[in-house]
C-alpha cells in the first residue's frame, strides 16, 4: 500500500507537519475535519466546502445507517459518490451516537441493542456490523467500534468499559481486514484501501489509557484516536490526558483526538502533535448564532450589532466577511432566515480551517528565535 | 434622466425584447424576478444568485418595515447596501402583505391600520408612508400603494376597491415625486433616480381594468403593473385579463405582471409582451420539495427517487444538476437538512431564469419560418 503517513517536519514541542495519503485525497496535517453528520455539513453546499479548503469531512455511521441506510449508499457507489464529495472522508463507528442519541440501549459483550431515535425501531450493532456499515459507506478512514466512557466514571466502570472497547477493537480489526476489499470504490482506486483507526479509551486514568494504547498498538491499526475526551471533564484534564497519551502512540502513524474543540484548543493540540481533530462546535455554534472571530466570540443576535456595518471578523477574508455585515447576519438570525445558518457556518469553518492552515505553516517554517 | 426603457425588438405576437436602465443595473427583459422577501432570497447566498444570472430581485416592504425597519436600513445606506446586492431591486408597496398577513385590518380612504403578524403591534400604512418606507429602502423600482382586489369580487366591491387604489396611486405619485431625491444612494448615483410603477386593478372586469389603466397613464408612471391576478381565479381568466390589459398600456414603458406564475405561464406571458414578472412559486415550491424540470414537476421526496442517480433535470446544466443526484436531494429532504432548501431553490431559480433567457434569445432572433 506504500507510505500512508509521511512526516515532513517535527518540532521540539512534539508538533508534526505531515501528509496523510488517503484513497481520495492527500490530506495536509494537522487538519481540522468538519462534521458532515447525515451526508451534509449542515447548511453548506459541497462546492463551498471545497472553496473553504476542507480536505476531509466526517460522516456519522449511526445517522447514515438509519437514513438513508448503508446498503442503498453502497449500491450508489459509496458515501463519496452519494453526496458528491471527491476529497477525503472519515466515518465514526456509530458507537458515540448509539450511546448518546438512541433509546433503550442494552450493552452485552456481543454488541449493543438500541432503538432508533427516529422511529423507535430496534437495531443491533456489533463491531462486525459497524465494520460492514463503514465498509459499505466507504470513507477513506473507518473507526473501530468502541464504547465512549462517560465522565465522570469510577475506576471499576472505566476498567470494564475499556475491557469491552479492547475486545471490540480486536473484533473490528479482524472483520475489517477480512472485508476491506469490499469497499464500493475498490475497483476505481485499486492501489489504495480503506484505513481503520483504533480508539484509545480508559476514562481519566493514565494507566488505563496506557494499557489501551499498548493493546491497540499491538493489534497494529493504521492510526490511533484518543476518544472519551470532551465529554464534560474540565479542560485542564482534557489537556492532561492528551499530553499523557500522545507520547504513548507510535510516531509514524496519525493521531486523532475526537470531538475537540474551541479554536484555541485545536491550535494548542495541533502544536503538541495531534494530527487530526473534528468537532461539531464551529457548525453547531454557527446555527445558534455564535461566531468565532480573531476578536473573540460574537453572539450575532445581540442588539448591539443591529446597525454594525463591519464584517463579522475584520481580520478574516472569508467569503462571508468580505461581503456581509454584522447587521445583516443579525437580521437573518432575527428573522430566522435559512441563510443565517449557511453564512454563519461558512465563517466559522473558514475560521477553524485557517487556524490549522496557519499552524501547518508555522510547523513547517518555524520563526527564527 | 435619459432613456429608461429601450425596446430592442418587438414581435407580431406582441412580445418585446428590451433593456430597462435602472440605477443599479441595466436589466435585460423580459425578466423573471426572484422574491427576496425579508432581504434574502430564502436559503440562497447572494453570490449564488449572481452566478445564476439573477438581474433584479424583490424585497417585501411589509416584512422589511417590520424587521429590521426601514429607518435602520436607510441609515445603513439602503437595501442594496444592507443585503449586499449590487444589481437591481424592486420593492412592493406593502399592500399585499398588509392584506394577506396582518391581523385586524381597518381600511379607510386615508390608509390601512393593521396589527403586525410578528408581535401584534399596531401600524398605519398610507400611500405617503409606503413611499417613505420604499424611498428609505431605496430599491431601483418602487410600487404605488394599492389594494389588491380579492377574487371573486362583486362588481360593486371591485369598483370601490379600484376607486381607493386610484386615489392612493395619485397620492403615492405625488409624495414620491416630492421625496424621491431622498433615496439613500442619491449622492452615489447622481444621474439616475428611483422609479415608481402604478398598478392596474379592477378585478376581473374589463371596463374597470381599462378605466384603471387610463387613469394611471394620465398620471404618467415610469412603468405599469397588472395587479390582482393569480389570486385564485382560473388560469384562463388570468390569461384573458393579461391579454386585454396589455394593449391598453403604453408601448414605451415596462409592463409588469405581479405574482405569476408556473414555468409555462411566464414563458407565455413574456411572448405576449409582459416585460417583468415575479413569483414566490419557484422558491417556495423548492422548500416543499417540488422541482420544476424539462421533464415536468418532480416531488423529490417520492420514494421512487431513493436510489435515482440521475440529476434532478437531465437537460439542465445548473450547479445542482451538474453535481447532485435525485437520490441525494431526496435524502436531504427526508432528513430535513438545511441544504435541501438551498439546492432545490438553486435549481428552480436556474430553471426559471433560463426560460427567460431562452425567451429573450428567441424574441431577439426569431427562427426563420
XYZ file of C-alpha atoms in Angstrom:
738
model
C 0.000 0.000 0.000
C 3.062 2.231 0.226
C 3.544 5.161 2.511
C 0.357 6.356 4.163
C 1.539 8.828 6.752
C 4.514 10.926 5.743
C 6.136 13.140 8.350
C 7.502 16.352 6.864
C 8.811 18.018 9.975
C 8.558 17.682 13.728
C 9.132 20.339 16.377
C 10.709 20.148 19.804
C 7.277 20.666 21.322
C 6.138 17.485 19.602
C 4.227 19.189 16.780
C 4.161 17.319 13.470
C 3.675 18.639 9.952
C 2.769 15.667 7.806
C 0.827 14.315 4.868
C -1.717 11.578 5.113
C -2.097 9.785 1.799
C -5.687 8.591 1.612
C -7.538 6.967 -1.271
C -9.439 10.134 -2.232
C -7.065 12.855 -1.110
C -3.653 13.538 0.304
C -4.502 15.400 3.495
C -2.115 18.003 4.860
C -1.912 17.671 8.636
C -2.532 18.842 11.265
C -6.076 19.008 9.952
C -9.483 20.005 11.284
C -12.333 17.896 9.918
C -15.791 19.500 9.609
C -18.610 17.209 10.697
C -21.000 16.167 7.936
C -23.448 14.303 10.126
C -26.037 12.898 7.738
C -24.142 13.286 4.493
C -24.036 17.082 4.606
C -22.059 19.593 6.599
C -25.260 21.232 7.758
C -26.345 24.198 5.600
C -23.186 24.353 3.462
C -23.025 23.209 -0.174
C -20.151 20.930 -1.130
C -18.589 23.416 -3.558
C -18.397 25.955 -0.759
C -16.606 23.415 1.457
C -14.120 22.928 -1.350
C -13.611 26.678 -1.673
C -13.047 26.844 2.072
C -10.265 24.310 1.715
C -11.876 21.470 3.656
C -9.692 18.428 2.932
C -11.584 15.771 4.828
C -15.057 15.683 6.335
C -16.794 13.304 8.726
C -19.881 11.220 8.198
C -21.827 9.725 11.110
C -22.309 6.000 10.730
C -25.297 5.915 13.096
C -27.221 8.581 11.159
C -26.387 7.234 7.711
C -27.153 3.661 8.750
C -30.634 4.705 9.868
C -31.244 7.048 6.940
C -30.881 6.509 4.009
C -29.215 3.189 5.015
C -25.769 1.832 4.214
C -26.998 -0.661 1.635
C -28.543 1.991 -0.648
C -25.360 4.048 -0.231
C -23.221 1.034 -1.128
C -25.362 0.376 -4.190
C -24.912 4.010 -5.242
C -21.145 3.719 -5.081
C -20.441 4.723 -1.504
C -20.730 7.909 0.503
C -18.322 9.968 -1.613
C -20.395 9.309 -4.691
C -23.728 9.666 -2.907
C -23.049 13.132 -1.509
C -20.692 14.206 -4.317
C -17.630 14.748 -2.165
C -14.421 13.928 -4.040
C -11.987 14.599 -1.200
C -11.299 12.525 1.904
C -13.889 11.303 4.399
C -13.878 9.598 7.758
C -16.755 7.760 9.373
C -17.089 7.248 13.097
C -18.077 3.819 14.348
C -21.654 4.695 15.261
C -20.893 3.969 18.889
C -20.987 7.536 20.125
C -24.480 8.224 18.751
C -25.769 4.813 19.812
C -24.822 5.780 23.338
C -25.890 9.437 23.188
C -28.944 9.530 20.892
C -30.696 6.195 20.858
C -33.134 4.853 23.403
C -33.360 1.670 25.460
C -29.784 0.581 24.936
C -28.710 -2.848 26.128
C -24.971 -3.472 26.047
C -23.539 -7.000 26.111
C -20.134 -8.353 25.169
C -21.638 -9.219 21.816
C -22.751 -5.653 20.981
C -25.439 -3.013 21.615
C -29.150 -3.341 21.076
C -30.851 0.053 20.745
C -33.925 1.798 19.453
C -33.676 4.386 16.683
C -34.247 7.974 17.822
C -36.131 8.471 14.538
C -38.843 5.831 14.661
C -38.204 3.605 17.680
C -37.226 0.636 15.518
C -34.878 -1.891 17.121
C -31.297 -2.396 15.908
C -28.279 -4.385 16.996
C -24.767 -3.073 16.449
C -21.716 -5.279 16.878
C -18.112 -4.485 15.972
C -18.588 -6.655 12.899
C -21.751 -4.838 11.888
C -20.138 -1.429 12.390
C -17.348 -2.555 10.052
C -19.846 -3.807 7.466
C -21.683 -0.498 7.572
C -18.492 1.553 7.380
C -17.108 -0.530 4.526
C -20.401 -0.018 2.656
C -20.153 3.746 3.265
C -16.563 3.552 2.075
C -14.996 6.535 3.788
C -11.218 6.763 3.492
C -10.912 6.125 7.208
C -13.164 3.917 9.329
C -13.118 3.778 13.128
C -13.116 0.737 15.403
C -16.370 0.173 17.302
C -15.907 1.414 20.857
C -17.726 2.444 23.960
C -17.084 6.084 24.763
C -16.588 6.020 28.534
C -18.682 8.695 30.205
C -17.349 11.333 32.599
C -17.071 11.005 35.478
C -16.534 7.240 35.625
C -15.387 5.280 38.676
C -12.282 3.221 38.142
C -14.188 -0.054 38.075
C -16.567 1.238 35.452
C -13.702 2.657 33.340
C -11.876 -0.696 33.523
C -14.931 -2.624 32.456
C -15.686 -0.182 29.648
C -12.097 -0.413 28.438
C -12.176 -4.207 28.501
C -15.208 -4.068 26.188
C -13.613 -1.473 23.900
C -10.424 -3.520 23.562
C -12.314 -6.703 22.763
C -14.392 -4.798 20.238
C -11.249 -3.229 18.719
C -9.820 -6.687 18.090
C -13.051 -7.909 16.509
C -13.356 -4.688 14.459
C -9.867 -5.114 13.071
C -10.304 -8.769 12.290
C -13.573 -8.221 10.460
C -12.237 -5.140 8.707
C -9.173 -6.984 7.420
C -11.356 -9.771 6.076
C -13.726 -7.403 4.259
C -11.972 -4.126 3.495
C -11.609 -5.120 -0.146
C -15.414 -4.887 -0.450
C -15.354 -1.086 -0.271
C -17.592 0.261 -3.103
C -14.770 2.102 -4.882
C -12.287 -0.786 -4.684
C -12.225 -1.214 -8.462
C -11.853 2.525 -9.125
C -8.897 3.111 -6.805
C -7.146 -0.261 -6.944
C -3.849 0.833 -5.413
C -5.282 2.166 -2.163
C -7.506 0.690 0.529
C -9.765 1.971 3.274
C -7.975 2.534 6.596
C -9.008 1.598 10.128
C -8.115 3.535 13.262
C -8.214 2.190 16.791
C -9.545 4.303 19.665
C -7.730 4.727 22.977
C -10.171 4.810 25.898
C -9.657 4.398 29.644
C -11.512 7.341 31.122
C -9.318 9.778 33.009
C -6.981 7.038 34.309
C -3.450 7.323 32.976
C -2.590 3.663 33.468
C -5.767 2.518 31.730
C -5.007 4.838 28.823
C -1.500 3.376 28.636
C -2.842 -0.137 28.706
C -5.340 0.797 25.986
C -2.674 2.374 23.755
C -0.352 -0.607 24.145
C -3.017 -3.141 23.337
C -4.116 -1.233 20.247
C -0.531 -0.795 19.015
C -0.027 -4.487 19.334
C -3.022 -5.009 17.054
C -1.432 -2.559 14.605
C -4.043 -0.112 13.384
C -3.475 2.409 10.574
C -3.884 5.267 13.013
C -4.830 5.932 16.618
C -7.575 8.095 18.020
C -7.924 9.364 21.553
C -11.602 9.018 22.422
C -13.619 9.716 25.529
C -12.437 13.308 25.817
C -14.511 16.485 25.657
C -17.284 14.581 27.422
C -17.782 17.060 30.243
C -14.425 16.924 32.016
C -12.614 20.190 32.862
C -10.440 21.455 30.067
C -7.196 21.071 32.045
C -7.988 17.406 32.346
C -8.539 17.111 28.575
C -5.145 18.697 28.035
C -3.518 16.470 30.643
C -4.915 13.299 29.109
C -3.838 14.324 25.610
C -0.307 15.176 26.721
C 0.000 11.889 28.569
C -1.388 9.715 25.802
C 0.382 11.298 22.799
C 3.866 10.024 23.733
C 2.457 6.524 24.142
C 1.446 6.431 20.460
C 3.724 5.449 17.580
C 5.491 8.281 15.837
C 4.833 7.014 12.340
C 1.045 6.792 12.492
C -1.565 9.577 12.518
C -3.017 10.643 15.868
C -6.584 11.816 16.031
C -8.263 13.489 19.010
C -12.009 13.060 18.680
C -14.558 15.780 19.379
C -12.397 18.828 20.132
C -12.606 21.755 20.425
C -12.561 25.535 20.763
C -10.306 27.495 18.370
C -7.505 27.899 20.895
C -7.745 24.219 21.808
C -7.342 22.901 18.295
C -4.329 25.157 17.831
C -2.779 24.048 21.122
C -3.343 20.347 20.494
C -2.037 20.603 16.928
C 1.184 22.182 18.202
C 1.518 19.326 20.705
C 1.425 16.688 17.979
C -2.228 15.918 17.327
C -2.636 15.347 13.586
C -6.396 15.235 13.220
C -9.359 16.715 15.068
C -13.093 17.002 14.483
C -15.810 18.849 16.320
C -19.408 19.945 15.792
C -18.638 23.169 17.645
C -17.983 25.536 14.693
C -21.016 24.293 12.765
C -23.450 23.849 15.663
C -22.477 27.134 17.304
C -22.948 28.885 13.960
C -26.530 27.692 13.752
C -27.107 29.180 17.188
C -25.572 32.485 16.122
C -22.208 32.122 17.852
C -19.345 33.295 15.657
C -15.673 32.685 16.346
C -13.509 35.635 15.361
C -9.991 36.966 15.815
C -11.529 39.399 18.321
C -13.304 36.727 20.336
C -16.775 35.212 20.235
C -19.727 37.148 18.833
C -23.330 36.415 19.741
C -24.548 37.780 16.454
C -28.158 38.184 17.599
C -27.074 40.792 20.125
C -28.924 44.078 19.733
C -25.661 45.988 19.624
C -24.990 44.608 16.157
C -28.299 45.908 14.732
C -26.575 48.615 12.708
C -22.998 47.371 12.839
C -21.719 47.642 9.315
C -18.398 45.987 9.997
C -17.660 42.457 8.789
C -18.169 39.597 11.275
C -14.383 39.429 11.704
C -12.289 42.384 10.483
C -9.236 40.133 10.169
C -10.947 37.429 8.149
C -11.022 37.311 4.371
C -13.606 34.534 4.053
C -16.418 34.923 1.557
C -18.819 35.958 4.319
C -16.556 38.554 5.916
C -15.730 40.010 2.515
C -19.376 40.521 1.588
C -21.719 40.802 4.567
C -22.064 42.941 7.672
C -22.745 42.011 11.264
C -26.028 43.908 10.945
C -27.126 41.718 8.061
C -26.133 38.473 9.804
C -28.017 39.658 12.876
C -31.084 40.402 10.777
C -31.008 36.942 9.174
C -30.829 35.353 12.609
C -33.625 37.536 13.988
C -35.818 36.762 11.006
C -34.996 33.032 11.325
C -33.873 33.007 7.721
C -32.226 29.871 6.341
C -29.327 31.924 5.012
C -28.332 32.665 8.612
C -27.108 29.128 9.277
C -25.333 28.987 5.939
C -23.383 32.223 6.298
C -22.565 31.744 9.993
C -21.328 28.217 9.334
C -19.205 29.280 6.383
C -17.454 31.871 8.518
C -16.866 29.578 11.491
C -15.482 26.825 9.290
C -13.271 29.312 7.462
C -12.003 30.459 10.848
C -11.223 26.923 12.024
C -9.664 25.853 8.747
C -7.484 28.934 8.651
C -6.202 28.304 12.155
C -4.988 24.921 11.024
C -3.518 26.355 7.842
C -1.566 28.831 9.960
C -0.413 26.106 12.346
C 0.725 23.962 9.419
C 2.685 26.910 8.077
C 4.424 27.576 11.359
C 5.196 23.900 11.973
C 6.764 23.791 8.553
C 8.698 27.058 8.772
C 9.266 27.878 12.408
C 10.100 31.509 13.036
C 13.711 32.184 13.970
C 14.183 32.724 17.694
C -32.953 61.158 -16.701
C -32.455 59.904 -20.221
C -33.736 56.705 -21.716
C -35.061 54.249 -19.145
C -36.836 51.612 -21.205
C -35.244 50.785 -24.517
C -37.083 48.495 -26.920
C -34.731 46.330 -28.955
C -37.231 44.339 -30.937
C -40.954 43.563 -30.959
C -42.720 40.565 -32.465
C -46.045 40.286 -34.245
C -47.403 38.416 -31.246
C -46.676 41.486 -29.131
C -43.514 40.137 -27.495
C -40.854 42.701 -26.610
C -37.120 42.313 -26.175
C -35.901 45.379 -24.308
C -33.484 46.844 -21.800
C -34.539 48.586 -18.646
C -31.883 51.014 -17.494
C -32.085 51.145 -13.713
C -29.786 52.888 -11.241
C -28.008 49.692 -10.168
C -28.286 47.550 -13.291
C -29.399 47.525 -16.875
C -31.945 44.726 -16.871
C -32.485 42.630 -19.973
C -36.201 41.990 -20.428
C -38.404 40.019 -20.390
C -37.153 39.215 -16.909
C -38.185 36.974 -14.039
C -37.515 38.472 -10.615
C -36.808 36.093 -7.698
C -38.545 37.124 -4.499
C -36.235 38.161 -1.662
C -38.895 38.593 0.980
C -37.045 39.780 4.071
C -33.789 40.842 2.453
C -32.814 37.344 1.315
C -33.989 35.047 -1.438
C -34.676 32.314 1.084
C -31.773 29.867 1.537
C -29.638 31.198 -1.343
C -26.472 33.259 -0.844
C -26.168 36.431 -2.906
C -23.111 35.233 -4.840
C -25.080 32.183 -5.959
C -27.890 34.447 -7.208
C -25.306 36.354 -9.206
C -23.916 33.124 -10.665
C -27.451 32.135 -11.606
C -27.800 35.353 -13.564
C -30.489 36.996 -11.425
C -30.623 40.607 -12.634
C -33.225 42.011 -10.282
C -34.748 40.690 -7.064
C -37.728 41.764 -4.988
C -37.869 42.951 -1.421
C -41.111 42.990 0.559
C -41.795 46.380 2.077
C -44.118 44.981 4.746
C -41.545 42.498 6.045
C -38.604 44.887 5.933
C -40.623 47.690 7.528
C -41.447 45.426 10.474
C -37.966 43.890 10.704
C -35.324 45.290 10.771
C -37.218 48.536 9.966
C -36.781 50.994 7.108
C -35.020 53.619 9.195
C -32.111 51.339 10.169
C -31.877 50.248 6.534
C -31.834 53.879 5.387
C -29.099 54.694 7.889
C -27.077 51.755 6.578
C -27.262 53.060 3.014
C -30.414 51.364 1.744
C -31.430 47.817 0.988
C -28.779 47.164 -1.679
C -26.049 48.008 0.767
C -27.707 46.250 3.709
C -28.053 42.894 1.997
C -25.021 43.313 -0.290
C -26.888 43.101 -3.572
C -25.275 45.261 -6.244
C -27.772 44.579 -9.026
C -31.323 45.865 -9.433
C -34.096 45.593 -6.835
C -37.810 46.253 -6.707
C -39.926 46.697 -3.598
C -43.637 46.074 -3.498
C -45.827 48.628 -1.740
C -46.510 46.560 1.354
C -50.189 46.476 0.479
C -50.359 42.829 -0.484
C -48.893 41.567 2.790
C -50.883 44.058 4.858
C -53.994 42.492 3.365
C -52.835 38.873 3.432
C -50.653 38.505 6.537
C -51.579 41.107 9.108
C -54.420 40.961 11.577
C -57.310 43.271 12.442
C -57.059 45.448 9.368
C -59.142 48.583 9.152
C -59.203 50.253 5.751
C -60.229 53.889 5.317
C -59.657 56.329 2.485
C -56.708 57.593 4.471
C -54.947 54.216 4.660
C -54.844 50.880 6.478
C -54.447 50.245 10.180
C -53.199 46.740 10.925
C -51.502 44.606 13.510
C -48.123 43.037 12.847
C -48.208 39.270 12.323
C -44.947 39.153 14.297
C -45.834 40.784 17.591
C -49.338 42.190 17.291
C -48.110 45.802 17.375
C -50.340 48.366 15.649
C -49.259 50.164 12.471
C -50.824 52.577 9.990
C -49.884 52.479 6.329
C -50.873 55.281 3.960
C -49.739 55.812 0.369
C -47.405 58.510 1.687
C -45.968 56.199 4.337
C -45.463 53.387 1.818
C -43.491 55.835 -0.331
C -41.416 56.987 2.640
C -40.590 53.390 3.510
C -39.795 52.447 -0.086
C -37.627 55.523 -0.590
C -35.732 54.622 2.592
C -35.237 51.066 1.298
C -34.111 52.599 -1.977
C -34.897 49.821 -4.443
C -34.475 50.778 -8.096
C -38.219 50.442 -8.575
C -40.922 51.266 -6.023
C -44.600 50.389 -6.374
C -47.636 52.586 -5.756
C -49.660 51.660 -2.676
C -52.717 49.707 -3.784
C -55.428 47.404 -2.593
C -55.165 44.017 -4.256
C -58.797 43.220 -5.076
C -59.670 39.720 -3.933
C -61.213 37.027 -6.134
C -64.051 36.632 -6.597
C -65.256 40.237 -6.108
C -68.705 41.530 -6.955
C -68.742 44.452 -9.335
C -69.641 46.959 -6.626
C -66.788 45.768 -4.446
C -64.330 45.854 -7.367
C -65.413 49.403 -8.245
C -64.981 50.608 -4.683
C -61.602 48.889 -4.378
C -60.467 50.448 -7.646
C -61.585 53.895 -6.538
C -59.377 53.526 -3.466
C -56.419 52.197 -5.476
C -56.632 55.073 -7.968
C -56.798 57.697 -5.219
C -53.849 56.012 -3.498
C -51.928 55.876 -6.780
C -52.271 59.644 -7.185
C -51.158 60.274 -3.603
C -48.286 57.765 -3.978
C -47.018 59.517 -7.097
C -47.310 62.974 -5.623
C -45.438 62.027 -2.470
C -42.865 60.038 -4.414
C -42.115 62.976 -6.739
C -41.633 65.270 -3.792
C -39.266 62.892 -1.959
C -37.573 60.583 -4.459
C -34.351 62.581 -4.205
C -34.075 61.362 -0.594
C -33.167 57.830 -1.675
C -30.094 56.706 0.358
C -27.813 56.286 -2.672
C -28.784 59.611 -4.284
C -25.268 61.020 -3.890
C -23.568 57.858 -5.183
C -25.609 57.513 -8.396
C -26.402 61.163 -9.153
C -27.513 60.668 -12.750
C -30.290 58.177 -12.052
C -33.309 58.196 -9.772
C -35.596 55.634 -8.192
C -38.610 54.743 -10.367
C -42.281 54.365 -9.441
C -44.710 51.991 -11.119
C -48.511 52.256 -10.978
C -50.686 49.160 -10.537
C -53.705 48.402 -12.700
C -56.537 46.868 -10.653
C -60.239 46.387 -11.402
C -60.852 42.748 -10.533
C -61.922 40.613 -13.460
C -63.912 43.450 -15.080
C -62.529 44.544 -18.421
C -64.004 48.030 -18.325
C -62.694 48.646 -14.805
C -59.236 47.488 -15.889
C -59.439 49.909 -18.854
C -60.533 52.748 -16.622
C -57.687 51.905 -14.232
C -55.070 51.795 -16.991
C -56.235 55.105 -18.466
C -56.225 56.917 -15.157
C -52.727 55.656 -14.318
C -51.369 56.585 -17.754
C -52.714 60.055 -17.278
C -50.728 60.306 -14.048
C -47.653 59.162 -16.007
C -45.803 56.473 -14.040
C -42.398 55.070 -15.008
C -43.946 51.672 -15.627
C -47.212 49.809 -15.212
C -48.006 46.686 -13.303
C -51.037 44.480 -13.639
C -52.029 43.523 -10.108
C -54.847 41.470 -8.646
C -54.073 38.408 -10.772
C -53.043 34.942 -9.616
C -55.320 35.439 -6.599
C -57.324 32.255 -7.057
C -59.033 32.838 -10.419
C -58.897 30.129 -13.102
C -55.826 30.321 -15.262
C -57.766 31.067 -18.453
C -59.123 34.157 -16.736
C -55.589 35.276 -15.789
C -54.568 34.920 -19.410
C -57.684 36.727 -20.612
C -57.125 39.675 -18.281
C -53.459 39.964 -19.266
C -54.244 39.879 -22.977
C -56.933 42.507 -22.565
C -54.929 44.864 -20.393
C -51.567 44.700 -22.226
C -52.775 46.601 -25.326
C -54.177 49.339 -23.072
C -50.693 50.111 -21.739
C -48.170 52.438 -23.394
C -45.673 50.791 -25.694
C -42.680 52.692 -24.390
C -42.950 51.781 -20.712
C -42.210 48.492 -18.951
C -45.147 46.201 -18.154
C -45.023 44.063 -15.054
C -47.424 41.256 -14.186
C -47.282 40.670 -10.445
C -47.219 37.263 -8.790
C -47.059 34.866 -11.770
C -46.531 32.029 -12.389
C -45.745 28.470 -13.452
C -42.875 27.944 -15.910
C -45.150 27.682 -18.949
C -47.070 30.760 -17.822
C -44.070 33.032 -17.531
C -42.933 31.938 -20.983
C -46.383 32.501 -22.475
C -46.831 35.930 -20.893
C -43.326 37.020 -21.883
C -44.052 36.126 -25.502
C -47.263 38.200 -25.281
C -45.420 41.337 -24.249
C -45.030 41.164 -20.469
C -41.613 42.591 -19.577
C -41.354 41.718 -15.903
C -42.737 39.026 -13.621
C -42.150 37.860 -10.068
C -43.430 34.898 -8.137
C -42.675 33.009 -4.929
C -43.514 29.758 -6.708
C -40.007 28.549 -7.689
C -38.553 29.361 -4.277
C -41.488 28.302 -2.094
C -42.124 25.102 -4.061
C -38.424 24.259 -3.762
C -38.623 24.403 0.015
C -41.503 21.939 -0.159
C -39.512 19.628 -2.409
C -41.226 20.452 -5.703
C -38.750 20.766 -8.560
C -39.533 22.174 -11.983
C -37.722 20.349 -14.748
C -37.739 19.994 -18.511
C -39.487 16.669 -17.934
C -42.194 18.068 -15.685
C -42.561 18.509 -11.951
C -40.708 16.258 -9.504
C -41.839 15.679 -5.950
C -38.330 14.958 -4.838
C -39.356 13.252 -1.588
C -41.020 10.478 -3.563
C -39.732 7.036 -2.617
C -39.063 6.223 -6.250
C -36.107 8.625 -6.211
C -34.424 6.862 -3.254
C -31.686 5.388 -5.443
C -32.125 7.515 -8.556
C -28.650 8.563 -9.535
C -29.727 10.848 -12.342
C -29.550 14.638 -11.981
C -32.752 16.459 -10.975
C -33.150 17.571 -14.598
C -31.112 15.770 -17.278
C -31.422 18.807 -19.571
C -30.264 21.352 -17.020
C -26.674 22.443 -16.558
C -27.195 24.360 -13.325
C -24.716 23.869 -10.487
C -27.121 21.494 -8.716
C -27.882 19.312 -11.721
C -24.192 19.114 -12.594
C -23.214 17.872 -9.143
C -26.024 16.143 -7.252
C -28.397 13.247 -7.790
C -32.121 12.960 -7.212
C -31.328 10.359 -4.553
C -29.193 12.848 -2.641
C -31.771 15.646 -2.882
C -34.411 13.188 -1.683
C -32.225 12.203 1.248
C -31.663 15.854 2.250
C -35.423 16.456 2.189
C -36.156 13.263 4.161
C -33.549 14.163 6.744
C -34.890 17.738 6.929
C -31.422 19.050 6.181
C -30.970 22.783 5.581
C -29.073 22.075 2.379
C -32.296 20.696 0.899
C -33.931 24.127 0.596
C -30.736 25.646 -0.762
C -30.137 23.115 -3.528
C -33.803 22.802 -4.526
C -34.152 26.575 -4.702
C -30.994 26.990 -6.761
C -32.272 24.516 -9.317
C -35.777 26.001 -9.544
C -34.418 29.518 -9.932
C -31.940 28.347 -12.553
C -34.837 26.745 -14.386
C -36.962 29.906 -14.296
C -34.108 32.208 -15.216
C -33.096 30.013 -18.124
C -36.625 30.024 -19.501
C -36.473 33.793 -19.655
C -33.003 33.727 -21.159
C -34.306 31.438 -23.882
C -37.351 33.630 -24.466
C -35.131 36.705 -24.724
C -32.990 34.897 -27.263
C -35.929 33.891 -29.414
C -37.535 37.352 -29.223
C -34.259 38.812 -30.384
C -33.507 36.309 -33.126
C -36.766 34.737 -34.242
C -36.286 31.469 -36.055
C -36.948 31.651 -39.779
C -40.401 30.359 -40.681
